[in-house]
mmCIF file of C-alpha atoms in Angstrom:
data_model
loop_
_atom_site.group_PDB
_atom_site.id
_atom_site.type_symbol
_atom_site.label_atom_id
_atom_site.label_comp_id
_atom_site.label_asym_id
_atom_site.label_seq_id
_atom_site.Cartn_x
_atom_site.Cartn_y
_atom_site.Cartn_z
ATOM 1 C CA MET A 1 10.133 7.728 5.835
ATOM 2 C CA LEU A 2 9.892 11.491 5.909
ATOM 3 C CA CYS A 3 7.109 11.889 8.472
ATOM 4 C CA THR A 4 7.133 10.929 12.158
ATOM 5 C CA ALA A 5 5.056 8.681 14.371
ATOM 6 C CA ALA A 6 4.002 11.721 16.371
ATOM 7 C CA LEU A 7 2.161 12.954 13.290
ATOM 8 C CA GLY A 8 0.270 9.691 12.807
ATOM 9 C CA CYS A 9 2.315 8.398 9.904
ATOM 10 C CA THR A 10 1.163 5.326 7.987
ATOM 11 C CA ALA A 11 2.733 3.514 5.068
ATOM 12 C CA ALA A 12 1.767 4.609 1.550
ATOM 13 C CA PRO A 13 1.010 2.032 -1.182
ATOM 14 C CA ALA A 14 3.890 1.138 -3.453
ATOM 15 C CA ALA A 15 3.353 2.987 -6.730
ATOM 16 C CA PRO A 16 5.462 5.200 -8.969
ATOM 17 C CA PRO A 17 6.730 7.703 -8.033
ATOM 18 C CA PRO A 18 7.805 6.028 -4.780
ATOM 19 C CA PRO A 19 6.131 7.777 -1.823
ATOM 20 C CA ALA A 20 8.195 9.454 0.864
ATOM 21 C CA GLY A 21 5.375 8.897 3.326
ATOM 22 C CA ARG A 22 1.794 9.633 4.255
ATOM 23 C CA VAL A 23 1.134 12.181 6.969
ATOM 24 C CA GLN A 24 -2.184 12.687 8.723
ATOM 25 C CA VAL A 25 -2.127 15.915 10.733
ATOM 26 C CA HIS A 26 -5.848 16.589 10.355
ATOM 27 C CA THR A 27 -8.222 13.869 9.207
ATOM 28 C CA GLY A 28 -9.767 16.098 6.543
ATOM 29 C CA LEU A 29 -6.391 17.176 5.161
ATOM 30 C CA ALA A 30 -5.611 13.617 3.933
ATOM 31 C CA ALA A 31 -2.037 14.675 3.139
ATOM 32 C CA GLU A 32 0.377 12.601 1.061
ATOM 33 C CA VAL A 33 4.087 13.369 0.691
ATOM 34 C CA GLN A 34 6.159 12.155 -2.247
ATOM 35 C CA LYS A 35 9.581 12.656 -3.737
ATOM 36 C CA VAL A 36 9.639 14.895 -6.794
ATOM 37 C CA PRO A 37 11.220 13.690 -10.064
ATOM 38 C CA ALA A 38 13.472 16.388 -11.515
ATOM 39 C CA GLU A 39 11.521 16.375 -14.781
ATOM 40 C CA ALA A 40 8.320 17.251 -12.923
ATOM 41 C CA LEU A 41 9.844 20.547 -11.754
ATOM 42 C CA GLY A 42 9.982 21.919 -15.291
ATOM 43 C CA ALA A 43 11.065 25.555 -15.534
ATOM 44 C CA THR A 44 11.076 25.995 -11.737
ATOM 45 C CA TYR A 45 14.440 24.227 -11.476
ATOM 46 C CA ARG A 46 17.771 24.390 -13.284
ATOM 47 C CA PRO A 47 21.306 23.270 -12.422
ATOM 48 C CA GLY A 48 22.907 25.618 -9.923
ATOM 49 C CA CYS A 49 19.731 26.269 -7.918
ATOM 50 C CA PRO A 50 20.360 26.266 -4.142
ATOM 51 C CA VAL A 51 18.164 23.207 -3.533
ATOM 52 C CA GLY A 52 18.216 20.086 -5.695
ATOM 53 C CA PRO A 53 15.264 17.835 -6.539
ATOM 54 C CA ASP A 54 16.465 15.231 -4.033
ATOM 55 C CA ARG A 55 15.687 17.645 -1.170
ATOM 56 C CA LEU A 56 12.228 18.616 -2.450
ATOM 57 C CA ARG A 57 8.899 16.975 -1.684
ATOM 58 C CA LEU A 58 5.458 17.138 -3.257
ATOM 59 C CA ILE A 59 2.614 17.503 -0.771
ATOM 60 C CA ARG A 60 -0.868 16.569 -1.936
ATOM 61 C CA MET A 61 -3.572 17.707 0.469
ATOM 62 C CA ASN A 62 -7.141 18.895 0.744
ATOM 63 C CA HIS A 63 -8.132 22.516 1.168
ATOM 64 C CA TRP A 64 -11.362 24.485 1.270
ATOM 65 C CA GLY A 65 -12.168 26.563 -1.791
ATOM 66 C CA PHE A 66 -14.031 29.830 -2.187
ATOM 67 C CA ASP A 67 -17.002 27.748 -3.365
ATOM 68 C CA GLY A 68 -17.344 26.127 0.058
ATOM 69 C CA LYS A 69 -16.164 22.758 -1.284
ATOM 70 C CA VAL A 70 -13.077 20.662 -0.540
ATOM 71 C CA HIS A 71 -10.446 20.563 -3.295
ATOM 72 C CA ARG A 72 -7.191 18.663 -3.736
ATOM 73 C CA GLY A 73 -4.071 20.819 -3.933
ATOM 74 C CA GLU A 74 -0.336 20.363 -4.417
ATOM 75 C CA LEU A 75 2.729 22.172 -3.039
ATOM 76 C CA VAL A 76 6.414 21.525 -3.782
ATOM 77 C CA VAL A 77 8.532 22.352 -0.727
ATOM 78 C CA HIS A 78 11.874 21.629 0.922
ATOM 79 C CA GLU A 79 11.790 18.382 2.878
ATOM 80 C CA ARG A 80 12.328 20.302 6.132
ATOM 81 C CA ALA A 81 9.228 22.413 5.423
ATOM 82 C CA VAL A 82 6.843 19.462 5.127
ATOM 83 C CA GLU A 83 5.865 18.985 8.762
ATOM 84 C CA PRO A 84 5.511 22.718 9.601
ATOM 85 C CA LEU A 85 3.351 23.316 6.542
ATOM 86 C CA LEU A 86 1.135 20.320 7.225
ATOM 87 C CA ARG A 87 0.472 21.711 10.675
ATOM 88 C CA VAL A 88 -0.343 25.134 9.236
ATOM 89 C CA PHE A 89 -2.623 23.905 6.475
ATOM 90 C CA GLY A 90 -4.251 21.435 8.852
ATOM 91 C CA LYS A 91 -5.340 24.376 10.989
ATOM 92 C CA ALA A 92 -6.408 26.315 7.903
ATOM 93 C CA PHE A 93 -8.536 23.355 6.835
ATOM 94 C CA GLU A 94 -10.085 23.012 10.260
ATOM 95 C CA ALA A 95 -11.028 26.717 10.183
ATOM 96 C CA LYS A 96 -12.354 26.383 6.596
ATOM 97 C CA PHE A 97 -10.018 29.162 5.471
ATOM 98 C CA PRO A 98 -10.587 29.402 1.691
ATOM 99 C CA ILE A 99 -7.738 28.883 -0.762
ATOM 100 C CA ARG A 100 -8.433 29.654 -4.431
ATOM 101 C CA ARG A 101 -6.094 27.057 -5.888
ATOM 102 C CA MET A 102 -2.903 25.262 -4.943
ATOM 103 C CA ARG A 103 -0.655 24.164 -7.815
ATOM 104 C CA PRO A 104 3.115 23.829 -8.225
ATOM 105 C CA ALA A 105 4.717 26.812 -9.979
ATOM 106 C CA ALA A 106 5.746 24.398 -12.746
ATOM 107 C CA ALA A 107 2.115 24.521 -13.927
ATOM 108 C CA TYR A 108 2.846 28.148 -14.893
ATOM 109 C CA ASP A 109 6.280 27.414 -16.405
ATOM 110 C CA GLY A 110 7.833 29.063 -13.361
ATOM 111 C CA ASP A 111 6.232 32.424 -14.243
ATOM 112 C CA ASP A 112 5.438 34.000 -10.866
ATOM 113 C CA GLU A 113 3.367 36.798 -12.402
ATOM 114 C CA ARG A 114 1.069 34.257 -14.057
ATOM 115 C CA SER A 115 0.810 32.182 -10.901
ATOM 116 C CA MET A 116 -0.066 35.214 -8.778
ATOM 117 C CA ALA A 117 -2.609 36.553 -11.281
ATOM 118 C CA ASP A 118 -4.306 33.145 -11.171
ATOM 119 C CA ASP A 119 -4.562 33.498 -7.371
ATOM 120 C CA ASN A 120 -2.449 30.386 -6.974
ATOM 121 C CA THR A 121 -0.972 29.340 -3.638
ATOM 122 C CA SER A 122 2.531 27.999 -4.323
ATOM 123 C CA ALA A 123 5.915 27.348 -2.746
ATOM 124 C CA PHE A 124 9.126 26.174 -4.499
ATOM 125 C CA ASN A 125 10.279 28.120 -7.555
ATOM 126 C CA CYS A 126 13.959 28.744 -8.264
ATOM 127 C CA ARG A 127 13.615 32.418 -9.189
ATOM 128 C CA ARG A 128 14.595 35.946 -8.298
ATOM 129 C CA VAL A 129 12.359 38.175 -6.191
ATOM 130 C CA THR A 130 9.505 39.419 -8.364
ATOM 131 C CA GLY A 131 10.004 43.156 -8.840
ATOM 132 C CA ASP A 132 13.538 42.991 -7.390
ATOM 133 C CA PRO A 133 15.670 40.786 -9.675
ATOM 134 C CA GLY A 134 18.837 41.545 -7.725
ATOM 135 C CA ARG A 135 17.791 39.129 -4.979
ATOM 136 C CA LEU A 136 17.200 35.383 -4.996
ATOM 137 C CA SER A 137 13.767 34.540 -3.588
ATOM 138 C CA ARG A 138 13.339 32.247 -0.594
ATOM 139 C CA HIS A 139 11.057 30.265 -2.877
ATOM 140 C CA ALA A 140 14.258 29.045 -4.546
ATOM 141 C CA TYR A 141 15.029 27.250 -1.272
ATOM 142 C CA GLY A 142 11.576 25.711 -0.921
ATOM 143 C CA ASP A 143 10.940 27.197 2.517
ATOM 144 C CA ALA A 144 8.506 29.967 1.552
ATOM 145 C CA VAL A 145 4.818 29.925 0.613
ATOM 146 C CA ASP A 146 2.573 32.514 -1.045
ATOM 147 C CA VAL A 147 -1.100 32.208 -0.048
ATOM 148 C CA ASN A 148 -3.993 33.638 -2.118
ATOM 149 C CA PRO A 149 -1.889 36.279 -3.952
ATOM 150 C CA VAL A 150 -4.860 38.242 -5.335
ATOM 151 C CA GLU A 151 -6.431 38.690 -1.905
ATOM 152 C CA ASN A 152 -2.964 39.257 -0.423
ATOM 153 C CA PRO A 153 -0.841 41.250 -2.892
ATOM 154 C CA TYR A 154 2.847 42.041 -2.655
ATOM 155 C CA VAL A 155 4.011 45.669 -2.914
ATOM 156 C CA ASP A 156 7.416 45.722 -4.603
ATOM 157 C CA ARG A 157 10.209 48.215 -3.924
ATOM 158 C CA GLY A 158 8.831 50.516 -6.606
ATOM 159 C CA GLY A 159 5.417 50.597 -4.947
ATOM 160 C CA THR A 160 3.754 48.407 -7.593
ATOM 161 C CA PRO A 161 1.227 45.846 -6.308
ATOM 162 C CA ARG A 162 1.709 42.318 -7.614
ATOM 163 C CA PRO A 163 -0.400 40.880 -9.017
ATOM 164 C CA ALA A 164 -1.920 44.000 -10.547
ATOM 165 C CA VAL A 165 -5.430 42.564 -10.123
ATOM 166 C CA GLY A 166 -4.783 42.555 -6.386
ATOM 167 C CA ARG A 167 -4.572 46.357 -6.164
ATOM 168 C CA PRO A 168 -8.101 46.733 -4.656
ATOM 169 C CA GLN A 169 -7.041 44.378 -1.860
ATOM 170 C CA LEU A 170 -4.388 46.814 -0.650
ATOM 171 C CA ARG A 171 -7.308 48.208 1.316
ATOM 172 C CA ARG A 172 -7.307 45.666 4.130
ATOM 173 C CA GLU A 173 -10.568 46.805 5.699
ATOM 174 C CA PRO A 174 -13.087 45.319 5.785
ATOM 175 C CA PRO A 175 -11.451 41.872 5.544
ATOM 176 C CA ALA A 176 -12.531 39.764 2.568
ATOM 177 C CA PRO A 177 -12.650 35.941 2.309
ATOM 178 C CA GLY A 178 -9.151 34.524 1.848
ATOM 179 C CA MET A 179 -7.492 37.711 3.104
ATOM 180 C CA ILE A 180 -4.684 37.238 5.633
ATOM 181 C CA ARG A 181 -4.904 39.456 8.699
ATOM 182 C CA PRO A 182 -2.726 39.941 11.806
ATOM 183 C CA GLY A 183 -3.742 37.446 14.476
ATOM 184 C CA ASP A 184 -5.949 35.334 12.197
ATOM 185 C CA VAL A 185 -5.803 31.545 11.917
ATOM 186 C CA ILE A 186 -3.138 31.683 9.180
ATOM 187 C CA THR A 187 -0.729 34.118 10.831
ATOM 188 C CA ARG A 188 -1.109 32.350 14.187
ATOM 189 C CA ALA A 189 -0.490 28.934 12.656
ATOM 190 C CA PHE A 190 2.668 30.088 10.877
ATOM 191 C CA GLU A 191 3.870 31.848 14.011
ATOM 192 C CA GLU A 192 3.427 28.643 16.012
ATOM 193 C CA VAL A 193 5.775 26.753 13.660
ATOM 194 C CA GLY A 194 8.330 29.589 13.718
ATOM 195 C CA TRP A 195 7.663 30.998 10.238
ATOM 196 C CA HIS A 196 7.486 34.719 9.472
ATOM 197 C CA TRP A 197 4.898 36.840 7.648
ATOM 198 C CA GLY A 198 5.786 39.395 4.976
ATOM 199 C CA GLY A 199 2.713 41.470 5.785
ATOM 200 C CA ASP A 200 4.725 43.288 8.464
ATOM 201 C CA TRP A 201 7.424 44.485 6.047
ATOM 202 C CA SER A 202 7.835 48.150 5.040
ATOM 203 C CA ASN A 203 6.950 46.965 1.524
ATOM 204 C CA PRO A 204 4.262 44.523 2.609
ATOM 205 C CA ASP A 205 4.051 41.077 1.088
ATOM 206 C CA TYR A 206 0.709 39.958 2.476
ATOM 207 C CA GLN A 207 0.785 36.594 0.685
ATOM 208 C CA HIS A 208 4.265 35.554 1.821
ATOM 209 C CA PHE A 209 5.418 33.331 4.689
ATOM 210 C CA SER A 210 8.917 31.929 5.105
ATOM 211 C CA ALA A 211 10.964 29.917 7.559
ATOM 212 C CA THR A 212 13.747 32.525 7.662
ATOM 213 C CA GLY A 213 11.850 35.806 7.456
ATOM 214 C CA GLY A 214 13.199 36.542 3.971
#
């Protein structure tokens, strides 16, 4: 089983695909963790990617939406990222931090521009850095997450905000719902699990958190 007793793990019902475990970090989060069939990864995976399907996990969990209601979301992440991210999103849920939507990048055929423009919170995607194709993204390793990309745009090396619809949000004052700010519940939660925020970079990536700082 992937999760630990310290996190309140209980057995999941036997059903295809076979569950890797059920983790309850926050009662409202109602998180479930499953193995990911290679075919479910679609265009986000291809042979030669740094992490294979056997090391990836699908997390299903609740999150608050901008409508003030609880929604069910999904993230595909590296197996080592499961417990840290459940702790982070458990705290986000407790604080009622709004997340627009949470879908695997495969729902957008691996197209990061489409995913960002849809304000989608996502994790694994075997791709190059958007706006800097010379570098492999940490998302290809499954240990990076982008949160509310429209409210938290990325400024690429050419100075272009991505997604383009997020340009107005480059003005970080006054803070808007779903915006990530230094010292807020999101940045503190990621800091507590040892992850790093891209909002501090010279070319800020306000949406981006990773286990390695890349």
